[in-house]
Every structure is written in C-alpha cells, then in structure tokens.
Amino acid sequence: MKRPSRRGFLAGSAVTAVGFACMTGGSYAQQLERLDIDVPDGASSALALVPSESAADTDFRMVILADVTDVDDEDEYGYEVRDVLRSFDDLEVGDVSHVAAGHSMDPYGRLGVAAGSFDQPTPGEVTDEEDDWRLAEASNRAYATADDRAAVAHGEEAATLRNATVDVAAGDAESFLAGRENAATAFELLADKSLVYFAPSVEQMGFTGIGSETLDAFAAGFAADPNLIEGAVENRYVLFPAADADLDDEAVEEIVTELETGIVVEIDIDREDDLVRATVVAEAPPERDREAAPDAQIVAEVDHDEGVVSFRHRGGEAIDTDDLELWHDGELSDDGPADAFDVFEEGDELTVATDPLATVTLRWFDEDANAFYTYASYLVGRDSFEVDHEFDDERLALEYVGEREADPSKLTLQSYSGVDVETLDGFADEYDTLTAGDAITVDGVGVDDRVTLELDVPNEPRQSPTQLVSYRVRPPRIFLHRYRERGVVAQYHDEHERDAGAFRLLVDDQEAETQFEDLTDTLDQGDDVELGDYDIGTTLTVEWTEPDEPMEIGDLVVRPDVRVDMEYDGDSGELTVSHDDGEAVDADDLELRVGGDSTAVQPADEYDRFEPGDELTVEAEPFVEVDLSWTTADVDREYTLGRTVTAADSFEAAYDADTAEVELAYTGEQQADPEGLGVQRYAPSSGATTTSEPQPLFAEEYDALTTGDAVVLEDVEVDERISIVLSSDDGSYRRHAFQFTPKPRFAFSFESREGDIVAVYRDEVARSADAFRVLADGDATDVQPADEYDELEGGDEIDLGTFETGTELIVEWTVPDDPVEVSDHVIAPDAAFDVAFDEDKVLTVTHEGGDELAAADVQLYAQPARTDPVVWDDDGTVEEGDSRTVELEDEPRFVMIVFREREVLHEEQFDG
C-alpha cells in the first residue's frame, strides 16, 4: 500500500427524491417542515440555513454537518466547527445541538451556522435588522443571529454569505439542499456520524484519479476530526458514481484509499441502486511534524532558460539527505538529494531538470517516527498561459506563452457550469508540441462558468500544486453600504482591475451626476469609493456597461439610520416608542404594529417628521410583539427599525439547589392573559438534539396572571435552559419572553482600566452577590462581589485591583455543594508585534515593544495556510527585537498572535 502524506480535510487543504424540490417560499418553520429527511431535528435546522450556491453567489467545495450535542472537547470537531463555536462569546457550546458550514475557495469564504436552544447572540456592531434577525459586523466577519439560530461568515464575500442565510430563513432563497437529492441522501445515510462532509463535486479536490468521469459527488462520515486519528477508527463513505462510470471493487478501494486521511487496513463495500457505500477501518497516517523536522529554510526557484528548478538551503539546520525525498511529477525520484549530498546545509543547492510543465516537491520524511514536513513545492509553467475572455461571445482563449517547447499531453482541460463538469478537447488535440503562441478556444463559457487547466500527473505527495489555470467568468461585484460618517460607499470585488468608466451609477433609475470615473481612474480588488450621501428612500443601482447589455451588479435602498427605544410600563399598560438617535424620518413612512395590527395612533398622527427626542405612547397588553417598520411607495419591502415583546422583563426565577426546583413568577402589575405563554426546557446532559415542546404551564394554573402568580419546575439541572416563549398567531412558539439557567450563563466580563481589572456582571438575571467568589491563581481576591453589592444586576461593576501579567482570574458560582466555574480571564501582556510575509513564503513575526513574554505562552496562527498553531518556542522568553519565522506553502489570509491560546495580542490581515 502506498504511503500517504498527512493532509487536512478542512481549511487550508485542497478539500478544504428527498422532498427538497419546493424549498423556497414560506417561513423558516415551514421550510423545516418540508425537509423530508431522516436526521435529528437539530441537524435539519442547521442544514436548512445553508444557502444554495446560487443564492450565496459561490461554489461550495465542501458542506459540513457536526452533531455537537455531547461535545466535551470542541477540538475534536475540526477547525471549521471550532471556528463557528468560538465566533460567539455569548453562546455556550452546551446550548448548540448542530453546526453546519460551507467552505468556498473562489472567492474564498466560510459560512457557519449553529442551531440549538439559546438566546439571540449579540456579536459585533449592529448594522441592520431583518425580521427576527440581528445583522452585525466585526473585523472581517458578518453575523446574523436570532433566537436558537446563529450564522457567521468571513472571507471576501462575508456579507453576501450572511445575507443569503437570512434570505433562506425568510423563504426568499433556496437552501443548499434544494434540488440536491445526493446531498440529502448522503446526510441521511450518515446521520449517525458526529461529523459529515459532503463534496458537491470532486473536481479540483487534489485527489489523484478521481475526476468528474469517476464520481459526481461523495460524502464521508466520521466520529471525530479526521485529521486527529488515534489508534484505529471506523469511517464511512457514500460515493455517487458518474454516469457510465464502471466502479468495480478495486476502483472503489482506490478511491476510498485516496479520500481517507488515514491508512486503510480494512474495507467493506456495499452497493445499492446507483450508490456505493464503503465502511473502512483506518489507522493514523504519517504526521506532519514541523518541530521534528530540521529547522531549515529552503526555497524553490525556477530557471526557465536552463529548464531547472533549484532548491536552495538559505539558512538554519543541516539535513541528513537520507531523510530527504524529491518528488517529480507525482513520482518519488530515483535521483534523490542523497545522490548529490550527504548533508544538505546552508548554501547548498539541489538542481532538478524539468519539463516546461512540471511539479516538484522536496520534503523531509522520518520513517521510524512516521512523520514528514514539506520544505518546498514548485509548479513549473504556472505563468506560461494567458487567458482572454470575450464576455458577450462567451468565448475563452488560452494561449501558451512559454519560451520552451512543451508536451501538451500532460495537460487536462475542464469546464465547470453549475454542477456539470466536462473534460474538453485540449491542446493535445490541436498540437503535437506546444510552442509560444499556440492557442485553443472554449465556447459557451458564460457567467459563473469556470475553465481549468491542470497537469495530468499524480498528486503525490498530497497538496503538491498541479493547477496551471483557473478562470471563472463572473461580472465584477460592487457592494453598496451606507455609513453614518461616510455616506454611501461602494466596495469593489473582482480579481481583475477595471477602468472606472466601465461602471455607471443610477439614482432612482437616472444617471447620477457624480460617476465612478469622476472619483477614481480604476477599480481594483477591495477598493472603496465614497459616493456621497443620498436622501432616505433613494434607490441606487450600479451597472457594468462593458457587455452589450449592461448588467446590474449592485444596488441599495437608502434606509433610515435610526435607533429606536421601546419601553413598556407594566403599571399603566402603555408602550412608549422613542426616536433615540439618528436621522429624522417622514412619519408617513412609518407603521407601528402591536400584535401584528396597526395601532390606533400612528407616528404620522403626532408628527410630520419623526426625529430624535420624539416619542409615541400607545396602549398594549402584556406579552405581545411590537414592531416599528419603515417603507415607502417606491420600496418593495419594509425594514424593521425596532421590535420588542411587551412585559418580557416581568418574570423572575429562583433556583433551590437543595430541591433542584425552579420557581417562575410573574412580577407585572397588569393582569395578563397566559394563553400565549409556553415554558420550554432543554437539558444538555439528556443528549437530546432539540428543546422540549413548550408547555402551557401558566395557562394550566391560571385563567389570568396577577402579580406573584408562579409555577414550579422539578428536577432542574444547573445547566438546564428554561425559556418562557410567546406563541404567534398560527400557534407556533417563536419569540422568547424570558430565559433562565440556574448556573449563570455569562456571569462576568473583565475590562482593564488604567491598570486595574474591573469585573462587569453580565447575566440578565439578578442574583445574590455572595453567590460568587473571585479567585486569582486559586486564591480569593482582596475584593469580592459581596463587598460591593447585596444583589448583582446587569452592568454592576467590581474593581478587583491590579494583577501581574499571566494571572488567571476565575469566578465561581458557590450555590451548588461543589462550586462551578462560570467565568475566567487571563491578564494578557501589553506587547506590540510586526507581521510580514515575503516572496519566499516566509512569515516573520517580530516583537516590537512592550512586555516580555514566556516563549511557550505565545502561539502563531496563520489561516488558512496552516491549520495548526506554531508555538514561539518551548522555553526562553520573547522580548523587544526577537523574531520568529515560519515557512508556509501559501500566503495566509490572516495571522494572529495569541497568548496562552486564549487572548489575542495581535491580528493581521493579508489581501491574499
């Protein structure tokens, strides 16, 4: 059996009739009901939020589903899942049942959604609200959150991915599973696996001998992260053979061996209809071990005139050449480094003669330790082709511009159109030998189609580069955003620089007085153009004018920038809606609704313009949903400016640790109808994937609620989530009025203020201050919460004093017999860093000033170029002037310097 190299199924790797035909239309709840698929409810809730590739305007390389119900260690689920779980500071892993994720490479992006039983998380800075969704942004991430659902996207098109998720939830766009019978089948067949990967297409996955003529798609099911195999594991695969593909057992074994991250020791193959299922027992493969490999810096350079690739040892440790392997065009070379050197050391240069189209890799391999490290790979000929695409004629031309004659039989040309993949007649059908100027054309290459040209050689060792050309046809994308300080900003997204005159701005369907070419000469990837501000209600449209028929590529309705405050007076039964901050709005464009019905008094009855300081008071019963919406005659949809549920704060909860009971009591002054209230429970330890059905406990006890009326829940666990939810008109429960967990959910956050550490109480439920104890490295701090307060309420602060760098602060909840940790914080150092990435693919991180750190406490993360963190050093310190270099195979998208795996000291983004 061939010796595979370690490679990841996740970020940074090459892989990085089931009732779905009518997914669009209707509410999220209705969409869930249509999912006729035998998977846990939490799984369908997560999968239903992943948008189709057309809705997300991307091609998902992989869609992942993880069951995290019984998660003990989030690391066991791989980076993609960890990234989702860690994206929400106020989301407890125990409240999430399933995570789904989509990973795209062109453009690069990741979308993650979480489903479970939790309050609406509040990450980032709010940018908008749509229906039940809170939209926000932070750094390069875009968020959409609601009760029991959360989505995070990042990458080049973060906002697009996020918005597509919201559209799917609203029924305005298809989900990923719509029309994908193979995906639905795969997730159902592998539903008992904790981690499922589905690849919609096998093209460009970097798998030798697995092309569109072999498989249409495949899925894999694992019990844990497939990159962290320990001992023997059992994995399962579902293969969807391509039409006319004859996959005998030998072919299936080769495919599964290629897909499997471990070494296959047993395989059982089962066939049913057009499906092939394989169960394998696998053992851990060779491990990528940078620390074990000699710390050497090796770069690869090509001399096209001489036809050679040179691997140059530019510094660091010497390497015993018995441990060095040279791979050439996917084969282990007979003429290896040991034929030229006993030891490969600084200044040495290994020269390899190659064809003008070739791939070469130099790696270290320790057979005894079963470990490897790739020092350098080079794809010869990657700049030897030029692409020209005629948009209107849908014709793409590929021209060879290399200086040496090349063998066209080494090339594979493929086209991608939607889910269809076709291997085309290529250079070998036109030429016996390639010389400069030789060209071929591909017709019918329209919008969103892609053409690739690859070396037809084995992809060994794994991740060796073979793709010479990848050209995707799509119009440029311009996203319009409105900011309070900057007005309307156009953000350009396309890999090609274009003349600004190729774009036209329309204002309410008329050409704007100020055009892009008046503000800039060209547009390049990531450019921002400030277009000025426009009146509320204006519709802005961007057209791309190069095609014969100009294409609309961006639009925006200028909505009011308003912050609305809604306060309910439980004594009087009145709701006051206040314009708290932002712009004045024409009152005729506003509608206030209580319980879905327009109120008798509307903003237009009191004001011509609704502006800061204005307020409107209306009568409202307890436990009804109130929303203030904006729209105009020219806008097709309405936008919510504010929303609340009346009397949502009119409950309190008390937990008795001795009897394990929770009492829920109504504290409002208004008599209230309990008919629409349900009590919902979710106990993480039960292993259930969803919350229990809401029970009408208050309605069963009372015809009408008055102050002090209560119900008691028995056998409540400290981690159990208890929610009082509000029913909608159709009888389904959709809005949370009150939530409680016996153990504090968020407890405290910590802030540094002029050298002092301040603990801020964050829980929504008021609790006795003496129920908490603060420890610093295991010892009680001098100041305790009970020294400052009798009862803690949200926002209360305790100045704990000054602590040394590295001190770990822990807050314990002392109500149970065995105190429970509910918050922790490490005092991070104050240190500055510089990050640089050079043309030799070497990442250099330099300590530029500030505190000295223990080297073992500092980790470097470079994503997605490297999935594992790099520890600065096992011992010693890091101080001003010290540097750490890391060799990467690709340019990173972002780099983080992290203290003790928890506190981010520095973050750097790269254009990529």
PDB file of C-alpha atoms in Angstrom, residues 106-283:
ATOM      1  CA  ASP A 106     -13.420  31.140  -5.351  1.00  0.00           C
ATOM      2  CA  PRO A 107     -13.992  33.573  -3.829  1.00  0.00           C
ATOM      3  CA  TYR A 108     -12.515  32.408  -0.551  1.00  0.00           C
ATOM      4  CA  GLY A 109     -15.058  32.312   2.232  1.00  0.00           C
ATOM      5  CA  ARG A 110     -16.553  30.289   5.048  1.00  0.00           C
ATOM      6  CA  LEU A 111     -20.105  30.248   6.336  1.00  0.00           C
ATOM      7  CA  GLY A 112     -21.056  28.637   9.615  1.00  0.00           C
ATOM      8  CA  VAL A 113     -24.483  28.238  11.196  1.00  0.00           C
ATOM      9  CA  ALA A 114     -25.378  26.970  14.640  1.00  0.00           C
ATOM     10  CA  ALA A 115     -28.734  25.601  15.753  1.00  0.00           C
ATOM     11  CA  GLY A 116     -29.882  24.731  19.228  1.00  0.00           C
ATOM     12  CA  SER A 117     -31.604  26.384  22.151  1.00  0.00           C
ATOM     13  CA  PHE A 118     -30.145  29.766  23.038  1.00  0.00           C
ATOM     14  CA  ASP A 119     -30.901  33.443  23.315  1.00  0.00           C
ATOM     15  CA  GLN A 120     -30.059  35.636  20.365  1.00  0.00           C
ATOM     16  CA  PRO A 121     -26.264  36.132  20.476  1.00  0.00           C
ATOM     17  CA  THR A 122     -25.066  39.736  20.135  1.00  0.00           C
ATOM     18  CA  PRO A 123     -21.632  39.721  18.467  1.00  0.00           C
ATOM     19  CA  GLY A 124     -20.104  42.644  16.598  1.00  0.00           C
ATOM     20  CA  GLU A 125     -21.623  46.027  15.813  1.00  0.00           C
ATOM     21  CA  VAL A 126     -25.253  46.093  14.680  1.00  0.00           C
ATOM     22  CA  THR A 127     -25.735  47.111  11.052  1.00  0.00           C
ATOM     23  CA  ASP A 128     -29.362  46.202  10.434  1.00  0.00           C
ATOM     24  CA  GLU A 129     -32.333  44.092  11.463  1.00  0.00           C
ATOM     25  CA  GLU A 130     -34.464  41.866   9.251  1.00  0.00           C
ATOM     26  CA  ASP A 131     -37.458  40.091  10.702  1.00  0.00           C
ATOM     27  CA  ASP A 132     -36.126  38.204  13.753  1.00  0.00           C
ATOM     28  CA  TRP A 133     -32.512  38.561  12.655  1.00  0.00           C
ATOM     29  CA  ARG A 134     -29.905  40.884  14.091  1.00  0.00           C
ATOM     30  CA  LEU A 135     -27.260  41.718  11.486  1.00  0.00           C
ATOM     31  CA  ALA A 136     -23.814  42.789  12.652  1.00  0.00           C
ATOM     32  CA  GLU A 137     -20.212  43.051  11.539  1.00  0.00           C
ATOM     33  CA  ALA A 138     -16.856  42.822  13.304  1.00  0.00           C
ATOM     34  CA  SER A 139     -13.413  42.779  11.707  1.00  0.00           C
ATOM     35  CA  ASN A 140     -13.792  40.718   8.527  1.00  0.00           C
ATOM     36  CA  ARG A 141     -16.825  38.796   9.758  1.00  0.00           C
ATOM     37  CA  ALA A 142     -20.526  39.250   9.176  1.00  0.00           C
ATOM     38  CA  TYR A 143     -23.095  37.923  11.638  1.00  0.00           C
ATOM     39  CA  ALA A 144     -26.796  37.138  11.598  1.00  0.00           C
ATOM     40  CA  THR A 145     -28.371  35.964  14.835  1.00  0.00           C
ATOM     41  CA  ALA A 146     -31.813  35.091  16.134  1.00  0.00           C
ATOM     42  CA  ASP A 147     -33.142  33.013  18.978  1.00  0.00           C
ATOM     43  CA  ASP A 148     -31.899  29.412  18.559  1.00  0.00           C
ATOM     44  CA  ARG A 149     -30.092  30.243  15.291  1.00  0.00           C
ATOM     45  CA  ALA A 150     -26.833  31.997  14.519  1.00  0.00           C
ATOM     46  CA  ALA A 151     -24.704  32.458  11.428  1.00  0.00           C
ATOM     47  CA  VAL A 152     -21.202  33.810  10.902  1.00  0.00           C
ATOM     48  CA  ALA A 153     -19.421  34.359   7.602  1.00  0.00           C
ATOM     49  CA  HIS A 154     -15.982  35.593   6.752  1.00  0.00           C
ATOM     50  CA  GLY A 155     -13.831  35.918   3.712  1.00  0.00           C
ATOM     51  CA  GLU A 156     -14.055  38.020   0.582  1.00  0.00           C
ATOM     52  CA  GLU A 157     -17.860  37.907   0.439  1.00  0.00           C
ATOM     53  CA  ALA A 158     -18.775  37.677   4.116  1.00  0.00           C
ATOM     54  CA  ALA A 159     -21.811  39.940   3.862  1.00  0.00           C
ATOM     55  CA  THR A 160     -23.112  38.105   0.791  1.00  0.00           C
ATOM     56  CA  LEU A 161     -22.892  34.734   2.528  1.00  0.00           C
ATOM     57  CA  ARG A 162     -24.541  36.135   5.659  1.00  0.00           C
ATOM     58  CA  ASN A 163     -27.352  37.818   3.719  1.00  0.00           C
ATOM     59  CA  ALA A 164     -28.020  34.633   1.759  1.00  0.00           C
ATOM     60  CA  THR A 165     -28.548  32.788   5.044  1.00  0.00           C
ATOM     61  CA  VAL A 166     -31.118  35.372   6.147  1.00  0.00           C
ATOM     62  CA  ASP A 167     -32.864  35.143   2.774  1.00  0.00           C
ATOM     63  CA  VAL A 168     -33.086  31.357   3.118  1.00  0.00           C
ATOM     64  CA  ALA A 169     -34.556  31.697   6.598  1.00  0.00           C
ATOM     65  CA  ALA A 170     -37.147  34.136   5.257  1.00  0.00           C
ATOM     66  CA  GLY A 171     -38.080  31.795   2.420  1.00  0.00           C
ATOM     67  CA  ASP A 172     -36.737  34.243  -0.183  1.00  0.00           C
ATOM     68  CA  ALA A 173     -33.965  31.934  -1.419  1.00  0.00           C
ATOM     69  CA  GLU A 174     -33.263  28.232  -1.789  1.00  0.00           C
ATOM     70  CA  SER A 175     -31.269  26.255   0.719  1.00  0.00           C
ATOM     71  CA  PHE A 176     -28.227  24.232  -0.300  1.00  0.00           C
ATOM     72  CA  LEU A 177     -30.273  21.042  -0.168  1.00  0.00           C
ATOM     73  CA  ALA A 178     -32.910  22.332  -2.575  1.00  0.00           C
ATOM     74  CA  GLY A 179     -32.744  20.127  -5.628  1.00  0.00           C
ATOM     75  CA  ARG A 180     -29.705  18.223  -4.321  1.00  0.00           C
ATOM     76  CA  GLU A 181     -31.000  14.724  -3.903  1.00  0.00           C
ATOM     77  CA  ASN A 182     -27.493  13.335  -3.484  1.00  0.00           C
ATOM     78  CA  ALA A 183     -26.740  15.714  -0.604  1.00  0.00           C
ATOM     79  CA  ALA A 184     -29.961  14.828   1.187  1.00  0.00           C
ATOM     80  CA  THR A 185     -29.278  11.141   0.687  1.00  0.00           C
ATOM     81  CA  ALA A 186     -25.723  11.477   1.989  1.00  0.00           C
ATOM     82  CA  PHE A 187     -26.663  13.328   5.167  1.00  0.00           C
ATOM     83  CA  GLU A 188     -29.438  10.831   5.875  1.00  0.00           C
ATOM     84  CA  LEU A 189     -27.235   7.764   5.354  1.00  0.00           C
ATOM     85  CA  LEU A 190     -24.512   9.205   7.577  1.00  0.00           C
ATOM     86  CA  ALA A 191     -26.837  10.719  10.203  1.00  0.00           C
ATOM     87  CA  ASP A 192     -25.401   8.555  12.969  1.00  0.00           C
ATOM     88  CA  LYS A 193     -21.906  10.022  12.460  1.00  0.00           C
ATOM     89  CA  SER A 194     -20.910  13.047  14.501  1.00  0.00           C
ATOM     90  CA  LEU A 195     -19.144  14.717  11.602  1.00  0.00           C
ATOM     91  CA  VAL A 196     -20.278  14.550   7.972  1.00  0.00           C
ATOM     92  CA  TYR A 197     -18.596  16.088   4.945  1.00  0.00           C
ATOM     93  CA  PHE A 198     -20.363  16.399   1.610  1.00  0.00           C
ATOM     94  CA  ALA A 199     -18.459  17.396  -1.540  1.00  0.00           C
ATOM     95  CA  PRO A 200     -20.862  18.539  -4.298  1.00  0.00           C
ATOM     96  CA  SER A 201     -18.141  17.975  -6.899  1.00  0.00           C
ATOM     97  CA  VAL A 202     -14.838  16.118  -6.905  1.00  0.00           C
ATOM     98  CA  GLU A 203     -13.088  18.463  -9.298  1.00  0.00           C
ATOM     99  CA  GLN A 204     -10.038  20.350  -8.036  1.00  0.00           C
ATOM    100  CA  MET A 205     -10.055  18.441  -4.791  1.00  0.00           C
ATOM    101  CA  GLY A 206      -6.480  17.337  -5.388  1.00  0.00           C
ATOM    102  CA  PHE A 207      -7.316  13.634  -5.480  1.00  0.00           C
ATOM    103  CA  THR A 208      -5.373  11.502  -7.925  1.00  0.00           C
ATOM    104  CA  GLY A 209      -7.554   9.667 -10.432  1.00  0.00           C
ATOM    105  CA  ILE A 210     -10.850  10.975  -9.055  1.00  0.00           C
ATOM    106  CA  GLY A 211     -12.460  13.185 -11.672  1.00  0.00           C
ATOM    107  CA  SER A 212     -15.903  14.043 -12.951  1.00  0.00           C
ATOM    108  CA  GLU A 213     -15.801  10.951 -15.169  1.00  0.00           C
ATOM    109  CA  THR A 214     -15.480   8.850 -11.993  1.00  0.00           C
ATOM    110  CA  LEU A 215     -17.662  10.489  -9.327  1.00  0.00           C
ATOM    111  CA  ASP A 216     -20.366  13.115  -9.344  1.00  0.00           C
ATOM    112  CA  ALA A 217     -20.036  13.697  -5.597  1.00  0.00           C
ATOM    113  CA  PHE A 218     -19.073  11.969  -2.371  1.00  0.00           C
ATOM    114  CA  ALA A 219     -19.699  12.153   1.351  1.00  0.00           C
ATOM    115  CA  ALA A 220     -17.734  10.969   4.365  1.00  0.00           C
ATOM    116  CA  GLY A 221     -18.840  10.338   7.929  1.00  0.00           C
ATOM    117  CA  PHE A 222     -16.519  10.419  10.944  1.00  0.00           C
ATOM    118  CA  ALA A 223     -16.824  10.078  14.692  1.00  0.00           C
ATOM    119  CA  ALA A 224     -14.365  12.963  15.224  1.00  0.00           C
ATOM    120  CA  ASP A 225     -11.932  15.217  13.369  1.00  0.00           C
ATOM    121  CA  PRO A 226     -10.464  13.010  10.600  1.00  0.00           C
ATOM    122  CA  ASN A 227      -7.144  14.807  10.961  1.00  0.00           C
ATOM    123  CA  LEU A 228      -6.729  13.668  14.574  1.00  0.00           C
ATOM    124  CA  ILE A 229      -6.852   9.895  14.254  1.00  0.00           C
ATOM    125  CA  GLU A 230      -5.735   7.985  17.329  1.00  0.00           C
ATOM    126  CA  GLY A 231      -5.391   4.231  17.008  1.00  0.00           C
ATOM    127  CA  ALA A 232      -7.948   2.614  14.699  1.00  0.00           C
ATOM    128  CA  VAL A 233     -11.186   4.317  13.668  1.00  0.00           C
ATOM    129  CA  GLU A 234     -14.209   3.323  11.598  1.00  0.00           C
ATOM    130  CA  ASN A 235     -15.267   5.783   8.902  1.00  0.00           C
ATOM    131  CA  ARG A 236     -17.968   5.531   6.254  1.00  0.00           C
ATOM    132  CA  TYR A 237     -18.156   6.849   2.700  1.00  0.00           C
ATOM    133  CA  VAL A 238     -21.004   7.342   0.264  1.00  0.00           C
ATOM    134  CA  LEU A 239     -19.941   7.573  -3.391  1.00  0.00           C
ATOM    135  CA  PHE A 240     -22.134   8.869  -6.197  1.00  0.00           C
ATOM    136  CA  PRO A 241     -20.651   7.405  -9.398  1.00  0.00           C
ATOM    137  CA  ALA A 242     -20.693   9.473 -12.566  1.00  0.00           C
ATOM    138  CA  ALA A 243     -22.897   8.362 -15.417  1.00  0.00           C
ATOM    139  CA  ASP A 244     -21.384   5.421 -17.309  1.00  0.00           C
ATOM    140  CA  ALA A 245     -18.646   5.015 -14.671  1.00  0.00           C
ATOM    141  CA  ASP A 246     -17.864   1.359 -14.039  1.00  0.00           C
ATOM    142  CA  LEU A 247     -16.613   1.221 -10.456  1.00  0.00           C
ATOM    143  CA  ASP A 248     -15.591  -2.294  -9.576  1.00  0.00           C
ATOM    144  CA  ASP A 249     -14.370  -3.136  -6.068  1.00  0.00           C
ATOM    145  CA  GLU A 250     -10.768  -2.405  -6.988  1.00  0.00           C
ATOM    146  CA  ALA A 251     -11.688   1.053  -8.288  1.00  0.00           C
ATOM    147  CA  VAL A 252     -13.772   1.778  -5.186  1.00  0.00           C
ATOM    148  CA  GLU A 253     -10.898   0.728  -2.933  1.00  0.00           C
ATOM    149  CA  GLU A 254      -8.539   3.060  -4.788  1.00  0.00           C
ATOM    150  CA  ILE A 255     -10.997   5.952  -4.464  1.00  0.00           C
ATOM    151  CA  VAL A 256     -11.657   5.395  -0.769  1.00  0.00           C
ATOM    152  CA  THR A 257      -7.940   4.974  -0.064  1.00  0.00           C
ATOM    153  CA  GLU A 258      -7.392   8.308  -1.768  1.00  0.00           C
ATOM    154  CA  LEU A 259     -10.167  10.017   0.209  1.00  0.00           C
ATOM    155  CA  GLU A 260      -9.273   8.506   3.566  1.00  0.00           C
ATOM    156  CA  THR A 261      -6.930  10.645   5.680  1.00  0.00           C
ATOM    157  CA  GLY A 262      -5.626   7.561   7.467  1.00  0.00           C
ATOM    158  CA  ILE A 263      -4.152   4.305   6.233  1.00  0.00           C
ATOM    159  CA  VAL A 264      -6.899   1.888   5.210  1.00  0.00           C
ATOM    160  CA  VAL A 265      -6.452  -1.528   6.837  1.00  0.00           C
ATOM    161  CA  GLU A 266      -9.938  -2.955   6.222  1.00  0.00           C
ATOM    162  CA  ILE A 267     -12.706  -2.053   3.776  1.00  0.00           C
ATOM    163  CA  ASP A 268     -16.239  -3.346   3.277  1.00  0.00           C
ATOM    164  CA  ILE A 269     -18.105  -2.327   0.109  1.00  0.00           C
ATOM    165  CA  ASP A 270     -21.877  -2.314  -0.300  1.00  0.00           C
ATOM    166  CA  ARG A 271     -23.887  -1.323  -3.366  1.00  0.00           C
ATOM    167  CA  GLU A 272     -27.488  -0.214  -3.569  1.00  0.00           C
ATOM    168  CA  ASP A 273     -29.095   1.193  -6.695  1.00  0.00           C
ATOM    169  CA  ASP A 274     -26.610   3.740  -8.044  1.00  0.00           C
ATOM    170  CA  LEU A 275     -24.879   4.289  -4.700  1.00  0.00           C
ATOM    171  CA  VAL A 276     -21.661   2.795  -3.427  1.00  0.00           C
ATOM    172  CA  ARG A 277     -21.134   2.696   0.325  1.00  0.00           C
ATOM    173  CA  ALA A 278     -17.849   1.786   1.948  1.00  0.00           C
ATOM    174  CA  THR A 279     -17.019   1.183   5.590  1.00  0.00           C
ATOM    175  CA  VAL A 280     -13.328   1.374   6.396  1.00  0.00           C
ATOM    176  CA  VAL A 281     -11.118   0.780   9.375  1.00  0.00           C
ATOM    177  CA  ALA A 282      -8.202   3.199   9.229  1.00  0.00           C
ATOM    178  CA  GLU A 283      -5.115   3.920  11.269  1.00  0.00           C
TER     179      GLU A 283
END
